[in-house]
Tab-separated table of C-alpha atoms (C1' of nucleotides) in Angstrom:
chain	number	residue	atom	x	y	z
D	103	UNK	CA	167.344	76.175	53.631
D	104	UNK	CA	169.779	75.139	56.500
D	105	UNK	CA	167.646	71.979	57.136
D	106	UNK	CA	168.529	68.785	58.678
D	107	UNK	CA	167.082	65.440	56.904
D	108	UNK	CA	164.729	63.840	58.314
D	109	UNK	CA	165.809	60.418	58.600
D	110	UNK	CA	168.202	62.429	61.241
D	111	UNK	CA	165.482	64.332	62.666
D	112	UNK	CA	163.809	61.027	64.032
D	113	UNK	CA	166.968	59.761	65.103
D	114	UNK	CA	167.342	63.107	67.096
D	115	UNK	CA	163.690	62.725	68.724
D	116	UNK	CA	164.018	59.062	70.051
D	117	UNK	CA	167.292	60.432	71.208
D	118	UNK	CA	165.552	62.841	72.711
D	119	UNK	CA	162.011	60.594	74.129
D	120	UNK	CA	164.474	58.415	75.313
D	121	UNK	CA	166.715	60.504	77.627
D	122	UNK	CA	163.446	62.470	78.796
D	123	UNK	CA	162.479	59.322	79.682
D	124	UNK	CA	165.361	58.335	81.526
D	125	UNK	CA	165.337	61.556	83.324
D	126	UNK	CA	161.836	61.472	84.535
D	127	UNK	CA	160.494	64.476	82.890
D	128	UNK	CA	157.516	64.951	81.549
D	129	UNK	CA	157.246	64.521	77.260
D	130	UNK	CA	154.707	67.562	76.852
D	131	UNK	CA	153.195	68.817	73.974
D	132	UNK	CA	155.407	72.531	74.379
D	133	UNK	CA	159.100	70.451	74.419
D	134	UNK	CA	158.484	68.292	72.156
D	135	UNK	CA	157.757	70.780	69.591
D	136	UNK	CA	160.585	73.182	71.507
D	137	UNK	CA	163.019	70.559	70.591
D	138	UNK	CA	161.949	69.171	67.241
D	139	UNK	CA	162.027	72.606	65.968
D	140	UNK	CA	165.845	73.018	67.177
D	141	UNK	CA	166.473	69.368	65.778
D	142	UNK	CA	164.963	69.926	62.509
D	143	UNK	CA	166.563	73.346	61.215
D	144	UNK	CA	170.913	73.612	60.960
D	145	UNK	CA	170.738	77.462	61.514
D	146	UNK	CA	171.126	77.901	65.342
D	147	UNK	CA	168.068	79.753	66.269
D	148	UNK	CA	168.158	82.312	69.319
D	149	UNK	CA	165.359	81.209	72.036
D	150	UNK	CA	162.871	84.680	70.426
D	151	UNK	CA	163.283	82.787	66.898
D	152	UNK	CA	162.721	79.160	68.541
D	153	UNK	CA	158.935	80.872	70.134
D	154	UNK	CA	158.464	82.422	66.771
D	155	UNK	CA	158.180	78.969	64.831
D	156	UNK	CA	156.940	77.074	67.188
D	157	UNK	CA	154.267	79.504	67.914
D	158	UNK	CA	152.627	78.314	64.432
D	159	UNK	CA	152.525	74.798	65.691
D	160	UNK	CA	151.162	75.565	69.151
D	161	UNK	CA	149.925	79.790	68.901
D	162	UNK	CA	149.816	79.455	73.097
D	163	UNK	CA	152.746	78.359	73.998
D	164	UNK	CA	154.862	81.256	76.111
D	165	UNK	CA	158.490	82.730	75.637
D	166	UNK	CA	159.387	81.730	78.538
D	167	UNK	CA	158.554	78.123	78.247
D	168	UNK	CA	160.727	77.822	75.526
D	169	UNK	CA	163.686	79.687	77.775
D	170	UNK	CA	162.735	77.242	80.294
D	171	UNK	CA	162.575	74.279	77.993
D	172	UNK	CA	165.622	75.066	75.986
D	173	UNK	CA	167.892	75.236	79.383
D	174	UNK	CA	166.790	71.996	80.229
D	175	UNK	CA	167.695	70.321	76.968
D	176	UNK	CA	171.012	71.861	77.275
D	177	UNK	CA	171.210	70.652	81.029
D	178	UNK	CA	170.349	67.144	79.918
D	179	UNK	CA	172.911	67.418	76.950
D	180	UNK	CA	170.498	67.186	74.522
D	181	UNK	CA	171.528	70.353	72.751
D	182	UNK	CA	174.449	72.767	73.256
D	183	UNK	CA	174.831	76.488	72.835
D	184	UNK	CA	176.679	78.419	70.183
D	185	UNK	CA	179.710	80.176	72.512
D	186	UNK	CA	179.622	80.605	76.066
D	187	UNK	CA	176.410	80.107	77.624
D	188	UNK	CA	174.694	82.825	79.618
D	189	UNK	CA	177.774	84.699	79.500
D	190	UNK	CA	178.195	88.876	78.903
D	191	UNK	CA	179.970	90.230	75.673
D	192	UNK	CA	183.886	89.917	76.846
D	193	UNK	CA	186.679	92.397	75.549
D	194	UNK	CA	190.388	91.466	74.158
D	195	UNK	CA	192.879	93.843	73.219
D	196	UNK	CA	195.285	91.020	71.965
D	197	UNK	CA	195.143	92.059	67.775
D	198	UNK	CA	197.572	89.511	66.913
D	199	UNK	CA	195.842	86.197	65.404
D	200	UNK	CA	195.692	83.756	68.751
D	201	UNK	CA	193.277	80.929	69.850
D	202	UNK	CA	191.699	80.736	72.729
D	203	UNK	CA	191.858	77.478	75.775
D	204	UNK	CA	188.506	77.898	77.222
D	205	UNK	CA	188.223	76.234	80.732
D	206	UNK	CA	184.795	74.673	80.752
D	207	UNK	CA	185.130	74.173	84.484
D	208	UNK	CA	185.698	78.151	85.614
D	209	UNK	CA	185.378	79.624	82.156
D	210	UNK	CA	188.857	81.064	82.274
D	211	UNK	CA	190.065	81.969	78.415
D	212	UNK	CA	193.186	81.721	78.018
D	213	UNK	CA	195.475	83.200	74.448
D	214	UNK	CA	197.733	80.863	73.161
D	215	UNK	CA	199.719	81.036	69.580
D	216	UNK	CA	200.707	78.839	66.717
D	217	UNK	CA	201.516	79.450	63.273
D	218	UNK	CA	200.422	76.188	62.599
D	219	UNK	CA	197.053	76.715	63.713
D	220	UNK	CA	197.097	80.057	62.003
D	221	UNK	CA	197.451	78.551	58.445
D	222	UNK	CA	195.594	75.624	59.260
D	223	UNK	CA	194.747	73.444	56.342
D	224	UNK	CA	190.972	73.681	55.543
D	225	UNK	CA	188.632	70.361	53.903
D	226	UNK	CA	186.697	71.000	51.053
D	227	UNK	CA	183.475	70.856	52.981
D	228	UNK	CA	184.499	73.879	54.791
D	229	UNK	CA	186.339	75.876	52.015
D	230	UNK	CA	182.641	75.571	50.139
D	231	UNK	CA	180.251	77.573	52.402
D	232	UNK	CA	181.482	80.484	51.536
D	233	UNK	CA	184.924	83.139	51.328
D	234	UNK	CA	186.898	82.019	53.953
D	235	UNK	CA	188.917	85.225	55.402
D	236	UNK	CA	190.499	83.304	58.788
D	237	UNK	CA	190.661	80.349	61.211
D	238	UNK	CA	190.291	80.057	65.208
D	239	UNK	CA	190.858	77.297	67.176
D	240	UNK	CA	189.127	76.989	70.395
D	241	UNK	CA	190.446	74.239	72.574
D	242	UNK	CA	188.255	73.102	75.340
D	243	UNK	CA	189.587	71.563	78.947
D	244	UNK	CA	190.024	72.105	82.081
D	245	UNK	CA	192.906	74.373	82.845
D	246	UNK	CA	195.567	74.632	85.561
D	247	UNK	CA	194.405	76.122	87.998
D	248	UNK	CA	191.145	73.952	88.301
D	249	UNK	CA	193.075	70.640	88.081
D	250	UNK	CA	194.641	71.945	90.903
D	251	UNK	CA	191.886	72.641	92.532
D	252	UNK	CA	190.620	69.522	92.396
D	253	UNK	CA	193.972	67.475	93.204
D	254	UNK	CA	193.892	69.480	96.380
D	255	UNK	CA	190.125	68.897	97.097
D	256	UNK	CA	190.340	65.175	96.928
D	257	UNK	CA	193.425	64.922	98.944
D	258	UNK	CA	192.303	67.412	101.482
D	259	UNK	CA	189.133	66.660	104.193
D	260	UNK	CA	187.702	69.516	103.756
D	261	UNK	CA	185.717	69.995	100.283
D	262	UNK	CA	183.093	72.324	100.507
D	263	UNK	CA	181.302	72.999	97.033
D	264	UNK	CA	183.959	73.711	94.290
D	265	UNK	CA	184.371	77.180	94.546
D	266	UNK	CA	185.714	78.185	90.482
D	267	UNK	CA	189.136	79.856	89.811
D	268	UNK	CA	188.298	83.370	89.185
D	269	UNK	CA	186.624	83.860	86.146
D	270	UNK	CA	189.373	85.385	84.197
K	293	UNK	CA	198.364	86.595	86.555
K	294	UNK	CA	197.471	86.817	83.124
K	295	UNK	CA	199.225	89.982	82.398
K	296	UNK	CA	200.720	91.291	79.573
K	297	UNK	CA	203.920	92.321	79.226
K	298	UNK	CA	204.752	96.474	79.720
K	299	UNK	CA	206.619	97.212	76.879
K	300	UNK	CA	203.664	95.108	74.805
K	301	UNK	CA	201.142	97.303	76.477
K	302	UNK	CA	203.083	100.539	75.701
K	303	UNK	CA	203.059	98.953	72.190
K	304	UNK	CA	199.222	98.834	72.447
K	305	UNK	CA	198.754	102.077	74.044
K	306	UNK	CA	200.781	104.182	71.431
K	307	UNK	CA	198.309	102.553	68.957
K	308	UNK	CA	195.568	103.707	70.101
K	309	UNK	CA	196.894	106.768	70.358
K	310	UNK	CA	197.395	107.211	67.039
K	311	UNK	CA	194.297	105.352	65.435
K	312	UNK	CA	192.092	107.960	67.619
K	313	UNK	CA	193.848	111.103	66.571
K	314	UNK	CA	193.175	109.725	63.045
K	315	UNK	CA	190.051	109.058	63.513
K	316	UNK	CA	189.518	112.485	65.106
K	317	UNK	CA	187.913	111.376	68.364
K	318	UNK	CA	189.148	112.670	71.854
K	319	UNK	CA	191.831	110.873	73.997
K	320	UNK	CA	189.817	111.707	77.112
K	321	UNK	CA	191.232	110.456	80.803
K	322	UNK	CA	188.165	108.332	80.820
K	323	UNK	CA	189.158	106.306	77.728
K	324	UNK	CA	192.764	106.190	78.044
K	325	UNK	CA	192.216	104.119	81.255
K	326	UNK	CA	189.503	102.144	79.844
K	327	UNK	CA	191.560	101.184	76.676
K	328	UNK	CA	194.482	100.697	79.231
K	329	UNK	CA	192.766	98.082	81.396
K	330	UNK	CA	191.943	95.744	78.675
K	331	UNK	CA	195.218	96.041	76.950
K	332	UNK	CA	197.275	95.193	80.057
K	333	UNK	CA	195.402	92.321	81.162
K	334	UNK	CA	195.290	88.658	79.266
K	335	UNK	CA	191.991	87.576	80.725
K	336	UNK	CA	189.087	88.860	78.884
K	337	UNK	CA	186.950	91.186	80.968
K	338	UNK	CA	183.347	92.325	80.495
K	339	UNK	CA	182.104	95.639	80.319
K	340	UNK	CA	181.074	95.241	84.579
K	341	UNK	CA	185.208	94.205	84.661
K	342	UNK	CA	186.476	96.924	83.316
K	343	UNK	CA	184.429	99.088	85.102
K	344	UNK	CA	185.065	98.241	88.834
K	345	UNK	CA	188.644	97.782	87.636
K	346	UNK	CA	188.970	101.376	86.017
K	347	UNK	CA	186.851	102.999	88.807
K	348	UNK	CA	190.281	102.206	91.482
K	349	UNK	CA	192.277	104.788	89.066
K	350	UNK	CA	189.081	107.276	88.041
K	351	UNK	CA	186.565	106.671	90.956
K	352	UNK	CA	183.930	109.366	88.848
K	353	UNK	CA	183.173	107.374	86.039
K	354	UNK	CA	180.289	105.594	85.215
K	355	UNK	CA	179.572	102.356	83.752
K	356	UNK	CA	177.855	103.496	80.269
K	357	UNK	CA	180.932	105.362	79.294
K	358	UNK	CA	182.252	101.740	79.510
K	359	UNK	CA	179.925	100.214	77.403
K	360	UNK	CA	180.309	103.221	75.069
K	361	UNK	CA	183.759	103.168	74.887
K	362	UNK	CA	184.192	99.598	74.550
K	363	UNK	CA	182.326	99.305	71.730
K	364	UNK	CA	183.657	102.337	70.221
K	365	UNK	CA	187.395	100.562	70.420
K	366	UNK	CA	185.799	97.997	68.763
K	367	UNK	CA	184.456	99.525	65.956
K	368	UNK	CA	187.767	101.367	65.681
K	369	UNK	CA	189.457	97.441	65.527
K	370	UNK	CA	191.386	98.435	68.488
K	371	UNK	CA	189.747	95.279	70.949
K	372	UNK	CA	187.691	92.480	69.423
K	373	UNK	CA	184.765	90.883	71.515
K	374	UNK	CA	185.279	87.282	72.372
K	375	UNK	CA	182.530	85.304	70.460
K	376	UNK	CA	179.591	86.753	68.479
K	377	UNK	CA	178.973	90.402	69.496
K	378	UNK	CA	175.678	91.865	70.801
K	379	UNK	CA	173.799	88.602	70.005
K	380	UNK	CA	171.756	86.443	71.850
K	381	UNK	CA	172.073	83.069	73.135
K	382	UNK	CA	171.885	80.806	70.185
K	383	UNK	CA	171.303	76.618	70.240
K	384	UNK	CA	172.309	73.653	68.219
K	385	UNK	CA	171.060	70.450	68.699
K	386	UNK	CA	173.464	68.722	66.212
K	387	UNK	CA	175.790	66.731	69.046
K	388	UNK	CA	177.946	64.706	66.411
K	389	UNK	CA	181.501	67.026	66.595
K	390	UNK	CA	181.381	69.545	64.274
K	391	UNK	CA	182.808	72.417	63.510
K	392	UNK	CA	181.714	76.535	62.189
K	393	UNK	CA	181.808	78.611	59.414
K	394	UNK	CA	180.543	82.078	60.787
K	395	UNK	CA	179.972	85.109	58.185
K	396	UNK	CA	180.625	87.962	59.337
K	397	UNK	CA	178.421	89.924	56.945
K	398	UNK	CA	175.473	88.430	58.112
K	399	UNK	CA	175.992	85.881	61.295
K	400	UNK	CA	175.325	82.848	59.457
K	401	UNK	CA	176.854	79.919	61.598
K	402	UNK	CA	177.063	76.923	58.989
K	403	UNK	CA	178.113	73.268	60.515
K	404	UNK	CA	180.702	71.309	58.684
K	405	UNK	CA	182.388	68.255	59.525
K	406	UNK	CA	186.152	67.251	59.248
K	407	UNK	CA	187.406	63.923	60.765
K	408	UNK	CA	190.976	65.908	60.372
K	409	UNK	CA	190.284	68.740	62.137
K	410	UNK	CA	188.366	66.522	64.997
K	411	UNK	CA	191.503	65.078	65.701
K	412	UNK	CA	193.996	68.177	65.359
K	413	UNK	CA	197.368	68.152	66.890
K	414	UNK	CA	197.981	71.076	69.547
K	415	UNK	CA	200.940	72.998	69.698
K	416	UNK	CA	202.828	72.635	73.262
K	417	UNK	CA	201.559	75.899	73.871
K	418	UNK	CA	197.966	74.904	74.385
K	419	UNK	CA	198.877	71.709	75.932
K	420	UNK	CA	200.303	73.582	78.596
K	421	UNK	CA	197.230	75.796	79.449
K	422	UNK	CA	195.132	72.488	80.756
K	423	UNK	CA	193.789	69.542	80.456
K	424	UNK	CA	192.507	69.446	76.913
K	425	UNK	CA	189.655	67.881	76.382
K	426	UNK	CA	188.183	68.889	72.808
K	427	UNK	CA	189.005	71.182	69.814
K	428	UNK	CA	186.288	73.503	67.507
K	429	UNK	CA	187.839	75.187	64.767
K	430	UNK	CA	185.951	78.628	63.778
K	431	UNK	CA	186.009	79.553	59.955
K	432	UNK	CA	184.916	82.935	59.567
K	433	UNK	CA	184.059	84.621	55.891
K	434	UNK	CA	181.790	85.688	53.896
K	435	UNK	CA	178.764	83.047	53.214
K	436	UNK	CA	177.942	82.096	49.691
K	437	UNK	CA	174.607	83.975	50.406
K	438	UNK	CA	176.462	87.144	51.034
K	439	UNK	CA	178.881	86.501	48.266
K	440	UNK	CA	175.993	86.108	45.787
K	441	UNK	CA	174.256	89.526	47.505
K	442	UNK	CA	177.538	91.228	47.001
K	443	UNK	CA	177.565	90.486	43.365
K	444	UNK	CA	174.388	91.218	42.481
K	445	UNK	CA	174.192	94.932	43.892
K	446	UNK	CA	177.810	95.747	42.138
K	447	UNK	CA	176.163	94.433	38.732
K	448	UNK	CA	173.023	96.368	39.317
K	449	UNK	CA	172.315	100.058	39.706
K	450	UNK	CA	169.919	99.685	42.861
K	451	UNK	CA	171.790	99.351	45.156
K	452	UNK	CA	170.079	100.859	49.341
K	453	UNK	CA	172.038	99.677	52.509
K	454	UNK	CA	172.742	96.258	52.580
K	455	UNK	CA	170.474	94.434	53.551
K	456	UNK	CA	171.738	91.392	55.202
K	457	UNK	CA	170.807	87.663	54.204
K	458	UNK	CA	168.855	86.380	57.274
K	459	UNK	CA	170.223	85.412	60.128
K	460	UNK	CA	170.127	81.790	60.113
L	62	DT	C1'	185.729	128.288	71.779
L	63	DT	C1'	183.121	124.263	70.603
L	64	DA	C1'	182.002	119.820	69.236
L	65	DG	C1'	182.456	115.700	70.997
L	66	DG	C1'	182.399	113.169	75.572
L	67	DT	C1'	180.700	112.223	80.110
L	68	DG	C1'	177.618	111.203	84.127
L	69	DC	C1'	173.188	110.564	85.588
L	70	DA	C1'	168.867	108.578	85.451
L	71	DA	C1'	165.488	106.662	82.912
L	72	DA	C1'	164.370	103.487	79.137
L	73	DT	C1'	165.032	99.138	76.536
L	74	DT	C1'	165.923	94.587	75.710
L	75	DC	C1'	166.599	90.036	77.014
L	76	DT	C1'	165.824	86.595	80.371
L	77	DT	C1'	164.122	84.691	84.695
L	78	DT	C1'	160.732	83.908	88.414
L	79	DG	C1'	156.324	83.405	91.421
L	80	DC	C1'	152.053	81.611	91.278
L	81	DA	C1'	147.668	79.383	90.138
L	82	DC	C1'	145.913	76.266	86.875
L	83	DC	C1'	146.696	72.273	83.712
L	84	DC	C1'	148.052	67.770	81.865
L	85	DT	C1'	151.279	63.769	81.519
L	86	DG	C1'	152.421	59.542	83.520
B	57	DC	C1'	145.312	61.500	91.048
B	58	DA	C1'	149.861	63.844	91.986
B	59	DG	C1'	153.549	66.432	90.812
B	60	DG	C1'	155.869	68.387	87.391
B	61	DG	C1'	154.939	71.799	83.567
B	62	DT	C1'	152.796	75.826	81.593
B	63	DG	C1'	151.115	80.640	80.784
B	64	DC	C1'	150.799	84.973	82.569
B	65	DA	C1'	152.464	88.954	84.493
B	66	DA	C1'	155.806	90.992	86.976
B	67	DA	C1'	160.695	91.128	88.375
B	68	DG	C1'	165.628	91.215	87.285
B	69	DA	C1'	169.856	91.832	84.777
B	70	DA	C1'	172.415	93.693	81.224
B	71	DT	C1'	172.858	97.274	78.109
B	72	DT	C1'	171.483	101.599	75.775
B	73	DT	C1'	169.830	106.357	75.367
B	74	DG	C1'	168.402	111.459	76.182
B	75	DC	C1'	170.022	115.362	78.047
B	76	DA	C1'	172.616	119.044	80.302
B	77	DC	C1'	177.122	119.948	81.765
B	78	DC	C1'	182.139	119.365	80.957
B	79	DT	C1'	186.686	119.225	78.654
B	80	DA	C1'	190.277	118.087	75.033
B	81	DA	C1'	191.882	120.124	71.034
DNA sequence: TTAGGTGCAAATTCTTTGCACCCTG
DNA sequence: CAGGGTGCAAAGAATTTGCACCTAA
């Protein structure tokens, strides 16, 4: 259904040979199939659904390989996560419609408003998967307090490991 | 820090007065703080949060009533979860920018792509927060899947619980 | 009074880790 | 051949549930 073509598919695996390469990892049977099966498909599988389909291409493979494996692609940038990675369910009692500045340093979310954003314009491509009921911006960066942080830490002698702004 | 303002969490505190004595269920000591906590602060706590937080004021309570109650408030609309709730980590290996159309019948996350929206000018507002670095806009509605699913079971006389169109 | 709510402890679910064997480079 | 990678089983973390007592209405 959701299913990339394949034309981008192989662009996605030499990507993907090639930066394994360049790391120095190992192009096993398990990650190759881990990450052709994330490359190939445009829903955004949870790691249980990843084993599941894979497991018809190679019935041994383990659950926790593909944990393993799929951290690693995400370390080496090779895929992302959908929302905040190994992060808990977090709670927000603002009912008014707001975005959100997510600080990718210290993870901080911050509400911010704007009608502007609220009635944001939306293309065609977007307006045709389905009913849309309402739009949320998320704006990504690093926020105050950890450009602060930093300033200080590269003036200053005396930088132990970067200790993050509280996370919230 | 990031605190809301008193007379906007006596706002938020009448309401949820009044949405539970509609809704017929208790305004125990236990869930007056709980609901308390998260309206008066801006950051976005997790369940472990608001429980070490509330435990200063009711040192008795116990970390399921959290979880209970939070999701109860929820379900009432009286706090939203930040990102999907109760769902797994999910991955995408589509690194071109992109942006999401989420249905909130059935979790469908659809990509689309919108050289407008890549480049979408931020209110002062957000500026201020940090140092921006990128922008994701979040459609949520109803999927054409769901749409069509909708239809169908008004037009037809069987209709058990939804069922909802698979989740990816 | 009394039904819903709470605390406790145990159960689940999801994810990670230790270790011995295996396979890519 | 060597060292990273894998599968297995067991550990951990986060969250949920069963049950008996408690309390708001």
């Amino acid at each position: 259904m959701t299913k990339t073509k394949k034309r981008e598919v192989d662009l996605r695996m030499r990507g993907f040979e090639q930066v394994c390469r360049q790391a120095g990892i190992k192009l096993t049977h398990q990650r190759i199939e881990i990450f052709r099966e994330v490359a190939q498909t445009g829903d955004h599988p949870d790691a249980e659904t990843v084993y599941q389909r894979v497991r018809e291409r190679i019935p041994t493979i383990s659950l926790d390989t593909v944990y393993r494996t799929l951290w690693r692609l995400n370390d080496l940038g090779l895929i992302n996560t959908l929302g905040p990675p190994r992060e808990r369910t977090r709670f927000d009692a603002n009912l008014e419609q707001h975005h959100h500045f997510v600080c990718v340093r210290c993870g901080l979310t911050q509400d911010f408003y704007s009608e502007e954003l609220n009635g944001l314009r939306l293309p065609k491509s977007a307006k045709a998967l389905g009913q849309v009921e309402s739009t949320h911006v998320k704006v990504y960066g690093v926020c105050r307090g950890c450009v602060d942080m930093e300033k200080t830490k590269r003036s200053s002698t005396r930088n132990k490991e970067a200790k993050p702004c509280p996370r919230n």
